[in-house]
């Protein structure tokens, strides 16, 4: 048997979250409790407002994406809420919901904007956080996040570096905007979050959306199918 | 192929949550976005405060319970954040995290307190929401939730019925207190939530705790094992 | 901490499966090892042949069903083999792959064929194991399973009862054939399997199919999406 | 919507596995059906015997490992067979059950034994497939697999290279034996399996063990807990 120890929380009569009694946590906003739980400290008022914006920006995004399809499909197979939501969370792999963590990692790797762009171009990789299918001028959601970060005095090195990366990229390659993932990644970095929590924060933000979709699917009668075609001999 | 339709959200340029443009949702508190997403309407100030308390009360509860053990064990097998968090969500079955939904269902079934207690006693079942390992007088967290609900003008029929059920039970059987699950179930019922969202709301509240534990587990070197004993021939 | 004990297997130098040294198990056919692992005894030659037929009958069944869609969708989100296969297994709920267990439970509940049909008709439920979208005369796969069970001397009470149920149902209601799930459920019952292993045996049989689909999906470039429609206001 | 196509199988009346009608597949051994499903061809008699040995060698391995702990813990939270088995499959990440795929990848990377050992020593990595906690002379299960592969005329380049790698490693570093993962990886490579199926084959082999453990856990009354210690302030 291994030893199980944690610095996060205790249960029962002594229930605490990072040293704060659970009864005090119950007086906090949900987003602030999450911040405390993950960082060990309560957020300032500005950090709290920024964090609420980031979480709210990702609560849901239509039903076409892999996590929603997976959650609803599993529910339709005759499963409970927890099983179906978990199937949605599983879909949040490297290619879906992974751009924020990827971009945070890039911003936290200690290299200059020039080095980063050069490396990505050399390896033929796309840079997470820039590029958008629709917006060619500006991504209004990215601008909103940057605007609020500026206003709240949160913008710092990571936001600067993200903008530099985009500028270098435009010079070297092609005109692309910073998208909402890039803006979130930069601001979360300036808020002090380790990139290894990037995906986790996205999962926290998106779980409500998965719950909503599974609940809606419960009212559907049939199970989800695809009209696949067999192309073997 | 089945038709995929949703009343919850749209994506891309037209991104909305229940009709509200995503850019407006980004100005909402996270808990309010969740409320909008699940109910279709924005909460009042009182509803919002109550909802924050309920969500914050369940963010984490030590590392000994099945969902935390499962999430950390899967992480230790060499897995990513999404895979490990999902394994934790899977553990939230009927017996773990299910008391709130169970109790909401009981409170929403249209029977009187007397009928409910009689039925449970006849079938030898325990009543979700009453009974506590530690507290014999009062459960302070349950009291806190009831107090806030009273103060905010939210307490209604479900809270009354929950208290009645406990009183009938004490008279018929044995002195047991209303626990925090019972208080949450009653208040959530008075807030208008359908019991079929009970487990989902608990999953939303607890996912941050799972993320925190998986992140902590990433710093452990070895994988989790049990010293099981083989008792076959 | 709870005590962890098992009668199933031991590991390391003393590795055994149900008392048989792992090195001896390595000389057994895979299906026979599974039989030993789940029942505690080696199958007879006839049981082994029947069991191989049942497992092989369920290895895969096209890509349109929920478990395949879920596994491939999760893989397409950028996930590993284990995560994607697990998402497929999750989809195997009550409505998908559940007919065998359901039907076994019915055959093992100690009632007569008349009682069973009456109960199902009264409650307006469909009877698992009878009815087929395509075949109105006979389901050739069900017949193959019944034929082999007869030939191997395995057919017994459960097969008889399954046929009786179908006959009573035809008399009471409408002409429907026994389908392959019904045939498997009956034969597995006559082989002595507890219905609580019905779903588990289906999962064992279908996991190879999920692995095959996830491997095929790895060669697809894009992730899986649905063109869902937002029908909210 | 994406196009769903597959070369693996078709369903319904036209059910086939890789072009072979399902009714013919039903006459095959389970292991042979799996081989057909994954490779597109039926195995020779020798391939079939070897494949059965490899699958049977991994059906289960005690209850202490992460996948068993995870599956049983999730079951104990009040969940169905599919949900619990999936939680076990999730635990089969890079560090648990991943050695076979890792070692196959190494054997299939086109480098010489010297290059491989040098690279691993330079990077301070352990080589999957060599080293054993208990056996210092020979691992009897690895020997059994190599012996059978030799006898069946299956041993080829990959087995040779695995042995070379071990010899070079012993010369350069320290006396370590080839373990059962290394033997399986080498023989599976000589059987023509792509390393990207390594983990998948292990999942197929181990799923029966997970089903057995979940079924056993159903008879336990309490849910699984750990006596974790809170070490925060």
PDB file of N, CA and C in Angstrom, chain C residues 60-150:
ATOM      1  N   UNK C  60     -17.524  -7.420 -33.282  1.00  0.00           N
ATOM      2  CA  UNK C  60     -17.722  -6.082 -33.839  1.00  0.00           C
ATOM      3  C   UNK C  60     -19.013  -6.064 -34.640  1.00  0.00           C
ATOM      4  N   UNK C  61     -19.541  -4.864 -34.908  1.00  0.00           N
ATOM      5  CA  UNK C  61     -20.818  -4.782 -35.628  1.00  0.00           C
ATOM      6  C   UNK C  61     -20.990  -3.416 -36.286  1.00  0.00           C
ATOM      7  N   UNK C  62     -20.039  -3.067 -37.147  1.00  0.00           N
ATOM      8  CA  UNK C  62     -20.145  -1.815 -37.885  1.00  0.00           C
ATOM      9  C   UNK C  62     -19.757  -0.620 -37.042  1.00  0.00           C
ATOM     10  N   UNK C  63     -19.814   0.576 -37.664  1.00  0.00           N
ATOM     11  CA  UNK C  63     -19.337   1.739 -36.900  1.00  0.00           C
ATOM     12  C   UNK C  63     -20.444   2.679 -36.465  1.00  0.00           C
ATOM     13  N   UNK C  64     -21.684   2.326 -36.757  1.00  0.00           N
ATOM     14  CA  UNK C  64     -22.748   3.289 -36.480  1.00  0.00           C
ATOM     15  C   UNK C  64     -23.246   3.315 -35.045  1.00  0.00           C
ATOM     16  N   UNK C  65     -22.948   2.285 -34.274  1.00  0.00           N
ATOM     17  CA  UNK C  65     -23.544   2.192 -32.939  1.00  0.00           C
ATOM     18  C   UNK C  65     -22.848   3.098 -31.914  1.00  0.00           C
ATOM     19  N   UNK C  66     -23.533   3.391 -30.802  1.00  0.00           N
ATOM     20  CA  UNK C  66     -23.009   4.371 -29.838  1.00  0.00           C
ATOM     21  C   UNK C  66     -21.591   4.095 -29.317  1.00  0.00           C
ATOM     22  N   UNK C  67     -21.245   2.839 -29.063  1.00  0.00           N
ATOM     23  CA  UNK C  67     -19.926   2.582 -28.473  1.00  0.00           C
ATOM     24  C   UNK C  67     -18.811   2.888 -29.472  1.00  0.00           C
ATOM     25  N   UNK C  68     -19.026   2.554 -30.730  1.00  0.00           N
ATOM     26  CA  UNK C  68     -18.009   2.833 -31.739  1.00  0.00           C
ATOM     27  C   UNK C  68     -17.906   4.332 -31.992  1.00  0.00           C
ATOM     28  N   UNK C  69     -19.057   4.989 -32.095  1.00  0.00           N
ATOM     29  CA  UNK C  69     -19.059   6.438 -32.306  1.00  0.00           C
ATOM     30  C   UNK C  69     -18.333   7.136 -31.141  1.00  0.00           C
ATOM     31  N   UNK C  70     -18.620   6.705 -29.938  1.00  0.00           N
ATOM     32  CA  UNK C  70     -18.018   7.336 -28.780  1.00  0.00           C
ATOM     33  C   UNK C  70     -16.506   7.110 -28.739  1.00  0.00           C
ATOM     34  N   UNK C  71     -16.071   5.875 -28.975  1.00  0.00           N
ATOM     35  CA  UNK C  71     -14.635   5.565 -28.943  1.00  0.00           C
ATOM     36  C   UNK C  71     -13.879   6.355 -30.012  1.00  0.00           C
ATOM     37  N   UNK C  72     -14.429   6.387 -31.222  1.00  0.00           N
ATOM     38  CA  UNK C  72     -13.732   7.076 -32.307  1.00  0.00           C
ATOM     39  C   UNK C  72     -13.763   8.586 -32.110  1.00  0.00           C
ATOM     40  N   UNK C  73     -14.855   9.101 -31.579  1.00  0.00           N
ATOM     41  CA  UNK C  73     -14.947  10.545 -31.345  1.00  0.00           C
ATOM     42  C   UNK C  73     -13.916  10.978 -30.302  1.00  0.00           C
ATOM     43  N   UNK C  74     -13.800  10.200 -29.246  1.00  0.00           N
ATOM     44  CA  UNK C  74     -12.826  10.528 -28.200  1.00  0.00           C
ATOM     45  C   UNK C  74     -11.400  10.422 -28.745  1.00  0.00           C
ATOM     46  N   UNK C  75     -11.125   9.396 -29.523  1.00  0.00           N
ATOM     47  CA  UNK C  75      -9.796   9.302 -30.135  1.00  0.00           C
ATOM     48  C   UNK C  75      -9.515  10.535 -30.974  1.00  0.00           C
ATOM     49  N   UNK C  76     -10.506  10.978 -31.724  1.00  0.00           N
ATOM     50  CA  UNK C  76     -10.304  12.115 -32.620  1.00  0.00           C
ATOM     51  C   UNK C  76     -10.038  13.413 -31.868  1.00  0.00           C
ATOM     52  N   UNK C  77     -10.384  13.460 -30.583  1.00  0.00           N
ATOM     53  CA  UNK C  77     -10.077  14.640 -29.755  1.00  0.00           C
ATOM     54  C   UNK C  77      -8.621  14.681 -29.327  1.00  0.00           C
ATOM     55  N   UNK C  78      -7.845  13.684 -29.755  1.00  0.00           N
ATOM     56  CA  UNK C  78      -6.415  13.665 -29.435  1.00  0.00           C
ATOM     57  C   UNK C  78      -6.126  12.861 -28.185  1.00  0.00           C
ATOM     58  N   UNK C  79      -6.578  11.617 -28.166  1.00  0.00           N
ATOM     59  CA  UNK C  79      -6.412  10.787 -26.974  1.00  0.00           C
ATOM     60  C   UNK C  79      -5.748   9.460 -27.284  1.00  0.00           C
ATOM     61  N   UNK C  80      -5.251   8.820 -26.231  1.00  0.00           N
ATOM     62  CA  UNK C  80      -4.575   7.541 -26.344  1.00  0.00           C
ATOM     63  C   UNK C  80      -5.571   6.395 -26.483  1.00  0.00           C
ATOM     64  N   UNK C  81      -5.028   5.234 -26.840  1.00  0.00           N
ATOM     65  CA  UNK C  81      -5.830   4.015 -27.018  1.00  0.00           C
ATOM     66  C   UNK C  81      -6.683   3.716 -25.787  1.00  0.00           C
ATOM     67  N   UNK C  82      -6.093   3.725 -24.592  1.00  0.00           N
ATOM     68  CA  UNK C  82      -6.869   3.313 -23.411  1.00  0.00           C
ATOM     69  C   UNK C  82      -8.029   4.261 -23.142  1.00  0.00           C
ATOM     70  N   UNK C  83      -7.804   5.549 -23.295  1.00  0.00           N
ATOM     71  CA  UNK C  83      -8.848   6.535 -23.055  1.00  0.00           C
ATOM     72  C   UNK C  83      -9.997   6.358 -24.051  1.00  0.00           C
ATOM     73  N   UNK C  84      -9.661   6.107 -25.290  1.00  0.00           N
ATOM     74  CA  UNK C  84     -10.674   6.003 -26.341  1.00  0.00           C
ATOM     75  C   UNK C  84     -11.465   4.707 -26.217  1.00  0.00           C
ATOM     76  N   UNK C  85     -10.780   3.609 -25.951  1.00  0.00           N
ATOM     77  CA  UNK C  85     -11.494   2.336 -25.778  1.00  0.00           C
ATOM     78  C   UNK C  85     -12.429   2.434 -24.572  1.00  0.00           C
ATOM     79  N   UNK C  86     -11.969   3.056 -23.508  1.00  0.00           N
ATOM     80  CA  UNK C  86     -12.811   3.201 -22.311  1.00  0.00           C
ATOM     81  C   UNK C  86     -14.083   3.984 -22.634  1.00  0.00           C
ATOM     82  N   UNK C  87     -13.949   5.019 -23.461  1.00  0.00           N
ATOM     83  CA  UNK C  87     -15.135   5.800 -23.839  1.00  0.00           C
ATOM     84  C   UNK C  87     -16.136   4.925 -24.588  1.00  0.00           C
ATOM     85  N   UNK C  88     -15.643   3.990 -25.373  1.00  0.00           N
ATOM     86  CA  UNK C  88     -16.528   3.053 -26.051  1.00  0.00           C
ATOM     87  C   UNK C  88     -17.220   2.119 -25.066  1.00  0.00           C
ATOM     88  N   UNK C  89     -16.466   1.614 -24.117  1.00  0.00           N
ATOM     89  CA  UNK C  89     -17.040   0.722 -23.104  1.00  0.00           C
ATOM     90  C   UNK C  89     -18.131   1.466 -22.312  1.00  0.00           C
ATOM     91  N   UNK C  90     -17.891   2.738 -22.026  1.00  0.00           N
ATOM     92  CA  UNK C  90     -18.878   3.523 -21.291  1.00  0.00           C
ATOM     93  C   UNK C  90     -20.243   3.535 -21.977  1.00  0.00           C
ATOM     94  N   UNK C  91     -20.209   3.572 -23.314  1.00  0.00           N
ATOM     95  CA  UNK C  91     -21.479   3.662 -24.054  1.00  0.00           C
ATOM     96  C   UNK C  91     -22.324   2.391 -23.930  1.00  0.00           C
ATOM     97  N   UNK C  92     -21.712   1.308 -23.470  1.00  0.00           N
ATOM     98  CA  UNK C  92     -22.441   0.031 -23.389  1.00  0.00           C
ATOM     99  C   UNK C  92     -23.339  -0.005 -22.154  1.00  0.00           C
ATOM    100  N   UNK C  93     -24.334   0.886 -22.160  1.00  0.00           N
ATOM    101  CA  UNK C  93     -25.262   1.006 -21.035  1.00  0.00           C
ATOM    102  C   UNK C  93     -26.451   0.074 -21.144  1.00  0.00           C
ATOM    103  N   UNK C  94     -27.557   0.467 -20.562  1.00  0.00           N
ATOM    104  CA  UNK C  94     -28.728  -0.412 -20.542  1.00  0.00           C
ATOM    105  C   UNK C  94     -29.330  -0.641 -21.926  1.00  0.00           C
ATOM    106  N   UNK C  95     -29.209   0.384 -22.789  1.00  0.00           N
ATOM    107  CA  UNK C  95     -29.898   0.276 -24.080  1.00  0.00           C
ATOM    108  C   UNK C  95     -29.013  -0.249 -25.206  1.00  0.00           C
ATOM    109  N   UNK C  96     -27.720  -0.359 -24.975  1.00  0.00           N
ATOM    110  CA  UNK C  96     -26.806  -0.766 -26.042  1.00  0.00           C
ATOM    111  C   UNK C  96     -25.897  -1.877 -25.504  1.00  0.00           C
ATOM    112  N   UNK C  97     -26.151  -3.086 -25.972  1.00  0.00           N
ATOM    113  CA  UNK C  97     -25.382  -4.224 -25.467  1.00  0.00           C
ATOM    114  C   UNK C  97     -25.961  -4.774 -24.181  1.00  0.00           C
ATOM    115  N   UNK C  98     -27.105  -4.233 -23.773  1.00  0.00           N
ATOM    116  CA  UNK C  98     -27.690  -4.657 -22.511  1.00  0.00           C
ATOM    117  C   UNK C  98     -28.738  -5.756 -22.651  1.00  0.00           C
ATOM    118  N   UNK C  99     -29.117  -6.061 -23.889  1.00  0.00           N
ATOM    119  CA  UNK C  99     -30.212  -7.016 -24.095  1.00  0.00           C
ATOM    120  C   UNK C  99     -29.858  -8.408 -23.567  1.00  0.00           C
ATOM    121  N   UNK C 100     -28.604  -8.815 -23.719  1.00  0.00           N
ATOM    122  CA  UNK C 100     -28.217 -10.162 -23.272  1.00  0.00           C
ATOM    123  C   UNK C 100     -28.395 -10.293 -21.751  1.00  0.00           C
ATOM    124  N   UNK C 101     -27.870  -9.314 -21.016  1.00  0.00           N
ATOM    125  CA  UNK C 101     -27.984  -9.386 -19.548  1.00  0.00           C
ATOM    126  C   UNK C 101     -29.447  -9.355 -19.102  1.00  0.00           C
ATOM    127  N   UNK C 102     -30.188  -8.450 -19.724  1.00  0.00           N
ATOM    128  CA  UNK C 102     -31.619  -8.332 -19.462  1.00  0.00           C
ATOM    129  C   UNK C 102     -32.345  -9.645 -19.660  1.00  0.00           C
ATOM    130  N   UNK C 103     -32.058 -10.279 -20.773  1.00  0.00           N
ATOM    131  CA  UNK C 103     -32.738 -11.516 -21.141  1.00  0.00           C
ATOM    132  C   UNK C 103     -32.295 -12.658 -20.214  1.00  0.00           C
ATOM    133  N   UNK C 104     -30.998 -12.680 -19.848  1.00  0.00           N
ATOM    134  CA  UNK C 104     -30.519 -13.693 -18.894  1.00  0.00           C
ATOM    135  C   UNK C 104     -31.231 -13.539 -17.552  1.00  0.00           C
ATOM    136  N   UNK C 105     -31.376 -12.301 -17.140  1.00  0.00           N
ATOM    137  CA  UNK C 105     -32.043 -12.029 -15.858  1.00  0.00           C
ATOM    138  C   UNK C 105     -33.479 -12.570 -15.886  1.00  0.00           C
ATOM    139  N   UNK C 106     -34.150 -12.315 -17.003  1.00  0.00           N
ATOM    140  CA  UNK C 106     -35.520 -12.795 -17.171  1.00  0.00           C
ATOM    141  C   UNK C 106     -35.573 -14.327 -17.123  1.00  0.00           C
ATOM    142  N   UNK C 107     -34.630 -14.971 -17.796  1.00  0.00           N
ATOM    143  CA  UNK C 107     -34.632 -16.442 -17.851  1.00  0.00           C
ATOM    144  C   UNK C 107     -34.261 -17.063 -16.507  1.00  0.00           C
ATOM    145  N   UNK C 108     -33.575 -16.273 -15.662  1.00  0.00           N
ATOM    146  CA  UNK C 108     -33.110 -16.814 -14.376  1.00  0.00           C
ATOM    147  C   UNK C 108     -33.989 -16.388 -13.202  1.00  0.00           C
ATOM    148  N   UNK C 109     -35.150 -15.787 -13.501  1.00  0.00           N
ATOM    149  CA  UNK C 109     -35.925 -15.251 -12.373  1.00  0.00           C
ATOM    150  C   UNK C 109     -36.953 -16.233 -11.769  1.00  0.00           C
ATOM    151  N   UNK C 110     -36.932 -17.459 -12.247  1.00  0.00           N
ATOM    152  CA  UNK C 110     -37.744 -18.483 -11.593  1.00  0.00           C
ATOM    153  C   UNK C 110     -39.229 -18.508 -11.965  1.00  0.00           C
ATOM    154  N   UNK C 111     -39.654 -17.638 -12.864  1.00  0.00           N
ATOM    155  CA  UNK C 111     -41.062 -17.628 -13.261  1.00  0.00           C
ATOM    156  C   UNK C 111     -41.297 -18.489 -14.505  1.00  0.00           C
ATOM    157  N   UNK C 112     -42.546 -18.804 -14.752  1.00  0.00           N
ATOM    158  CA  UNK C 112     -42.871 -19.558 -15.971  1.00  0.00           C
ATOM    159  C   UNK C 112     -42.948 -18.604 -17.159  1.00  0.00           C
ATOM    160  N   UNK C 113     -42.902 -19.207 -18.347  1.00  0.00           N
ATOM    161  CA  UNK C 113     -42.996 -18.426 -19.573  1.00  0.00           C
ATOM    162  C   UNK C 113     -44.283 -17.606 -19.599  1.00  0.00           C
ATOM    163  N   UNK C 114     -45.376 -18.220 -19.147  1.00  0.00           N
ATOM    164  CA  UNK C 114     -46.659 -17.508 -19.139  1.00  0.00           C
ATOM    165  C   UNK C 114     -46.598 -16.286 -18.220  1.00  0.00           C
ATOM    166  N   UNK C 115     -46.086 -16.500 -17.018  1.00  0.00           N
ATOM    167  CA  UNK C 115     -45.981 -15.382 -16.062  1.00  0.00           C
ATOM    168  C   UNK C 115     -45.135 -14.245 -16.632  1.00  0.00           C
ATOM    169  N   UNK C 116     -44.032 -14.624 -17.257  1.00  0.00           N
ATOM    170  CA  UNK C 116     -43.115 -13.611 -17.802  1.00  0.00           C
ATOM    171  C   UNK C 116     -43.804 -12.790 -18.892  1.00  0.00           C
ATOM    172  N   UNK C 117     -44.404 -13.468 -19.845  1.00  0.00           N
ATOM    173  CA  UNK C 117     -45.037 -12.743 -20.958  1.00  0.00           C
ATOM    174  C   UNK C 117     -46.158 -11.846 -20.429  1.00  0.00           C
ATOM    175  N   UNK C 118     -46.951 -12.393 -19.533  1.00  0.00           N
ATOM    176  CA  UNK C 118     -48.056 -11.622 -18.968  1.00  0.00           C
ATOM    177  C   UNK C 118     -47.543 -10.343 -18.306  1.00  0.00           C
ATOM    178  N   UNK C 119     -46.508 -10.515 -17.491  1.00  0.00           N
ATOM    179  CA  UNK C 119     -45.946  -9.361 -16.780  1.00  0.00           C
ATOM    180  C   UNK C 119     -45.440  -8.294 -17.754  1.00  0.00           C
ATOM    181  N   UNK C 120     -44.715  -8.740 -18.778  1.00  0.00           N
ATOM    182  CA  UNK C 120     -44.182  -7.770 -19.735  1.00  0.00           C
ATOM    183  C   UNK C 120     -45.305  -7.077 -20.508  1.00  0.00           C
ATOM    184  N   UNK C 121     -46.296  -7.843 -20.918  1.00  0.00           N
ATOM    185  CA  UNK C 121     -47.396  -7.229 -21.670  1.00  0.00           C
ATOM    186  C   UNK C 121     -48.169  -6.249 -20.785  1.00  0.00           C
ATOM    187  N   UNK C 122     -48.399  -6.643 -19.534  1.00  0.00           N
ATOM    188  CA  UNK C 122     -49.104  -5.755 -18.604  1.00  0.00           C
ATOM    189  C   UNK C 122     -48.382  -4.421 -18.440  1.00  0.00           C
ATOM    190  N   UNK C 123     -47.083  -4.505 -18.339  1.00  0.00           N
ATOM    191  CA  UNK C 123     -46.302  -3.282 -18.104  1.00  0.00           C
ATOM    192  C   UNK C 123     -45.910  -2.577 -19.403  1.00  0.00           C
ATOM    193  N   UNK C 124     -46.357  -3.119 -20.528  1.00  0.00           N
ATOM    194  CA  UNK C 124     -46.057  -2.483 -21.810  1.00  0.00           C
ATOM    195  C   UNK C 124     -44.579  -2.475 -22.170  1.00  0.00           C
ATOM    196  N   UNK C 125     -43.823  -3.424 -21.604  1.00  0.00           N
ATOM    197  CA  UNK C 125     -42.387  -3.483 -21.893  1.00  0.00           C
ATOM    198  C   UNK C 125     -42.107  -4.434 -23.048  1.00  0.00           C
ATOM    199  N   UNK C 126     -41.020  -4.181 -23.765  1.00  0.00           N
ATOM    200  CA  UNK C 126     -40.601  -5.137 -24.783  1.00  0.00           C
ATOM    201  C   UNK C 126     -39.797  -6.242 -24.097  1.00  0.00           C
ATOM    202  N   UNK C 127     -39.840  -7.418 -24.673  1.00  0.00           N
ATOM    203  CA  UNK C 127     -39.098  -8.552 -24.117  1.00  0.00           C
ATOM    204  C   UNK C 127     -37.744  -8.642 -24.814  1.00  0.00           C
ATOM    205  N   UNK C 128     -36.669  -8.474 -24.054  1.00  0.00           N
ATOM    206  CA  UNK C 128     -35.328  -8.605 -24.638  1.00  0.00           C
ATOM    207  C   UNK C 128     -35.168 -10.001 -25.203  1.00  0.00           C
ATOM    208  N   UNK C 129     -34.605 -10.091 -26.384  1.00  0.00           N
ATOM    209  CA  UNK C 129     -34.306 -11.406 -26.937  1.00  0.00           C
ATOM    210  C   UNK C 129     -35.300 -11.867 -27.993  1.00  0.00           C
ATOM    211  N   UNK C 130     -36.434 -11.185 -28.106  1.00  0.00           N
ATOM    212  CA  UNK C 130     -37.299 -11.500 -29.244  1.00  0.00           C
ATOM    213  C   UNK C 130     -37.592 -10.233 -30.040  1.00  0.00           C
ATOM    214  N   UNK C 131     -37.738 -10.431 -31.325  1.00  0.00           N
ATOM    215  CA  UNK C 131     -37.959  -9.303 -32.229  1.00  0.00           C
ATOM    216  C   UNK C 131     -36.713  -8.981 -33.023  1.00  0.00           C
ATOM    217  N   UNK C 132     -36.892  -8.695 -34.312  1.00  0.00           N
ATOM    218  CA  UNK C 132     -35.762  -8.379 -35.172  1.00  0.00           C
ATOM    219  C   UNK C 132     -36.235  -7.434 -36.254  1.00  0.00           C
ATOM    220  N   UNK C 133     -35.417  -6.431 -36.547  1.00  0.00           N
ATOM    221  CA  UNK C 133     -35.808  -5.449 -37.563  1.00  0.00           C
ATOM    222  C   UNK C 133     -35.960  -6.066 -38.938  1.00  0.00           C
ATOM    223  N   UNK C 134     -35.136  -7.071 -39.225  1.00  0.00           N
ATOM    224  CA  UNK C 134     -35.060  -7.568 -40.593  1.00  0.00           C
ATOM    225  C   UNK C 134     -35.735  -8.919 -40.765  1.00  0.00           C
ATOM    226  N   UNK C 135     -35.377  -9.868 -39.889  1.00  0.00           N
ATOM    227  CA  UNK C 135     -35.852 -11.229 -40.105  1.00  0.00           C
ATOM    228  C   UNK C 135     -37.255 -11.441 -39.553  1.00  0.00           C
ATOM    229  N   UNK C 136     -38.149 -11.913 -40.386  1.00  0.00           N
ATOM    230  CA  UNK C 136     -39.482 -12.216 -39.891  1.00  0.00           C
ATOM    231  C   UNK C 136     -39.648 -13.727 -39.705  1.00  0.00           C
ATOM    232  N   UNK C 137     -38.922 -14.502 -40.511  1.00  0.00           N
ATOM    233  CA  UNK C 137     -39.038 -15.946 -40.358  1.00  0.00           C
ATOM    234  C   UNK C 137     -38.142 -16.438 -39.236  1.00  0.00           C
ATOM    235  N   UNK C 138     -36.865 -16.432 -39.495  1.00  0.00           N
ATOM    236  CA  UNK C 138     -35.896 -16.907 -38.514  1.00  0.00           C
ATOM    237  C   UNK C 138     -34.665 -16.023 -38.556  1.00  0.00           C
ATOM    238  N   UNK C 139     -34.017 -15.842 -37.430  1.00  0.00           N
ATOM    239  CA  UNK C 139     -32.753 -15.115 -37.406  1.00  0.00           C
ATOM    240  C   UNK C 139     -31.652 -16.170 -37.569  1.00  0.00           C
ATOM    241  N   UNK C 140     -30.941 -16.146 -38.702  1.00  0.00           N
ATOM    242  CA  UNK C 140     -29.979 -17.229 -38.968  1.00  0.00           C
ATOM    243  C   UNK C 140     -28.879 -17.341 -37.904  1.00  0.00           C
ATOM    244  N   UNK C 141     -28.506 -16.193 -37.285  1.00  0.00           N
ATOM    245  CA  UNK C 141     -27.455 -16.290 -36.254  1.00  0.00           C
ATOM    246  C   UNK C 141     -27.987 -16.921 -34.974  1.00  0.00           C
ATOM    247  N   UNK C 142     -29.221 -16.591 -34.633  1.00  0.00           N
ATOM    248  CA  UNK C 142     -29.840 -17.231 -33.470  1.00  0.00           C
ATOM    249  C   UNK C 142     -29.938 -18.736 -33.715  1.00  0.00           C
ATOM    250  N   UNK C 143     -30.353 -19.101 -34.926  1.00  0.00           N
ATOM    251  CA  UNK C 143     -30.480 -20.527 -35.259  1.00  0.00           C
ATOM    252  C   UNK C 143     -29.142 -21.236 -35.184  1.00  0.00           C
ATOM    253  N   UNK C 144     -28.100 -20.556 -35.615  1.00  0.00           N
ATOM    254  CA  UNK C 144     -26.764 -21.153 -35.585  1.00  0.00           C
ATOM    255  C   UNK C 144     -26.346 -21.440 -34.140  1.00  0.00           C
ATOM    256  N   UNK C 145     -26.643 -20.506 -33.274  1.00  0.00           N
ATOM    257  CA  UNK C 145     -26.284 -20.685 -31.865  1.00  0.00           C
ATOM    258  C   UNK C 145     -27.108 -21.801 -31.239  1.00  0.00           C
ATOM    259  N   UNK C 146     -28.394 -21.803 -31.496  1.00  0.00           N
ATOM    260  CA  UNK C 146     -29.230 -22.887 -30.975  1.00  0.00           C
ATOM    261  C   UNK C 146     -28.784 -24.245 -31.539  1.00  0.00           C
ATOM    262  N   UNK C 147     -28.461 -24.263 -32.829  1.00  0.00           N
ATOM    263  CA  UNK C 147     -28.035 -25.517 -33.465  1.00  0.00           C
ATOM    264  C   UNK C 147     -26.775 -26.070 -32.817  1.00  0.00           C
ATOM    265  N   UNK C 148     -25.817 -25.182 -32.611  1.00  0.00           N
ATOM    266  CA  UNK C 148     -24.569 -25.629 -32.006  1.00  0.00           C
ATOM    267  C   UNK C 148     -24.782 -26.075 -30.558  1.00  0.00           C
ATOM    268  N   UNK C 149     -25.629 -25.379 -29.849  1.00  0.00           N
ATOM    269  CA  UNK C 149     -25.901 -25.743 -28.451  1.00  0.00           C
ATOM    270  C   UNK C 149     -26.561 -27.118 -28.377  1.00  0.00           C
ATOM    271  N   UNK C 150     -27.432 -27.366 -29.318  1.00  0.00           N
ATOM    272  CA  UNK C 150     -28.112 -28.668 -29.385  1.00  0.00           C
ATOM    273  C   UNK C 150     -27.099 -29.776 -29.658  1.00  0.00           C
TER     274      UNK C 150
END
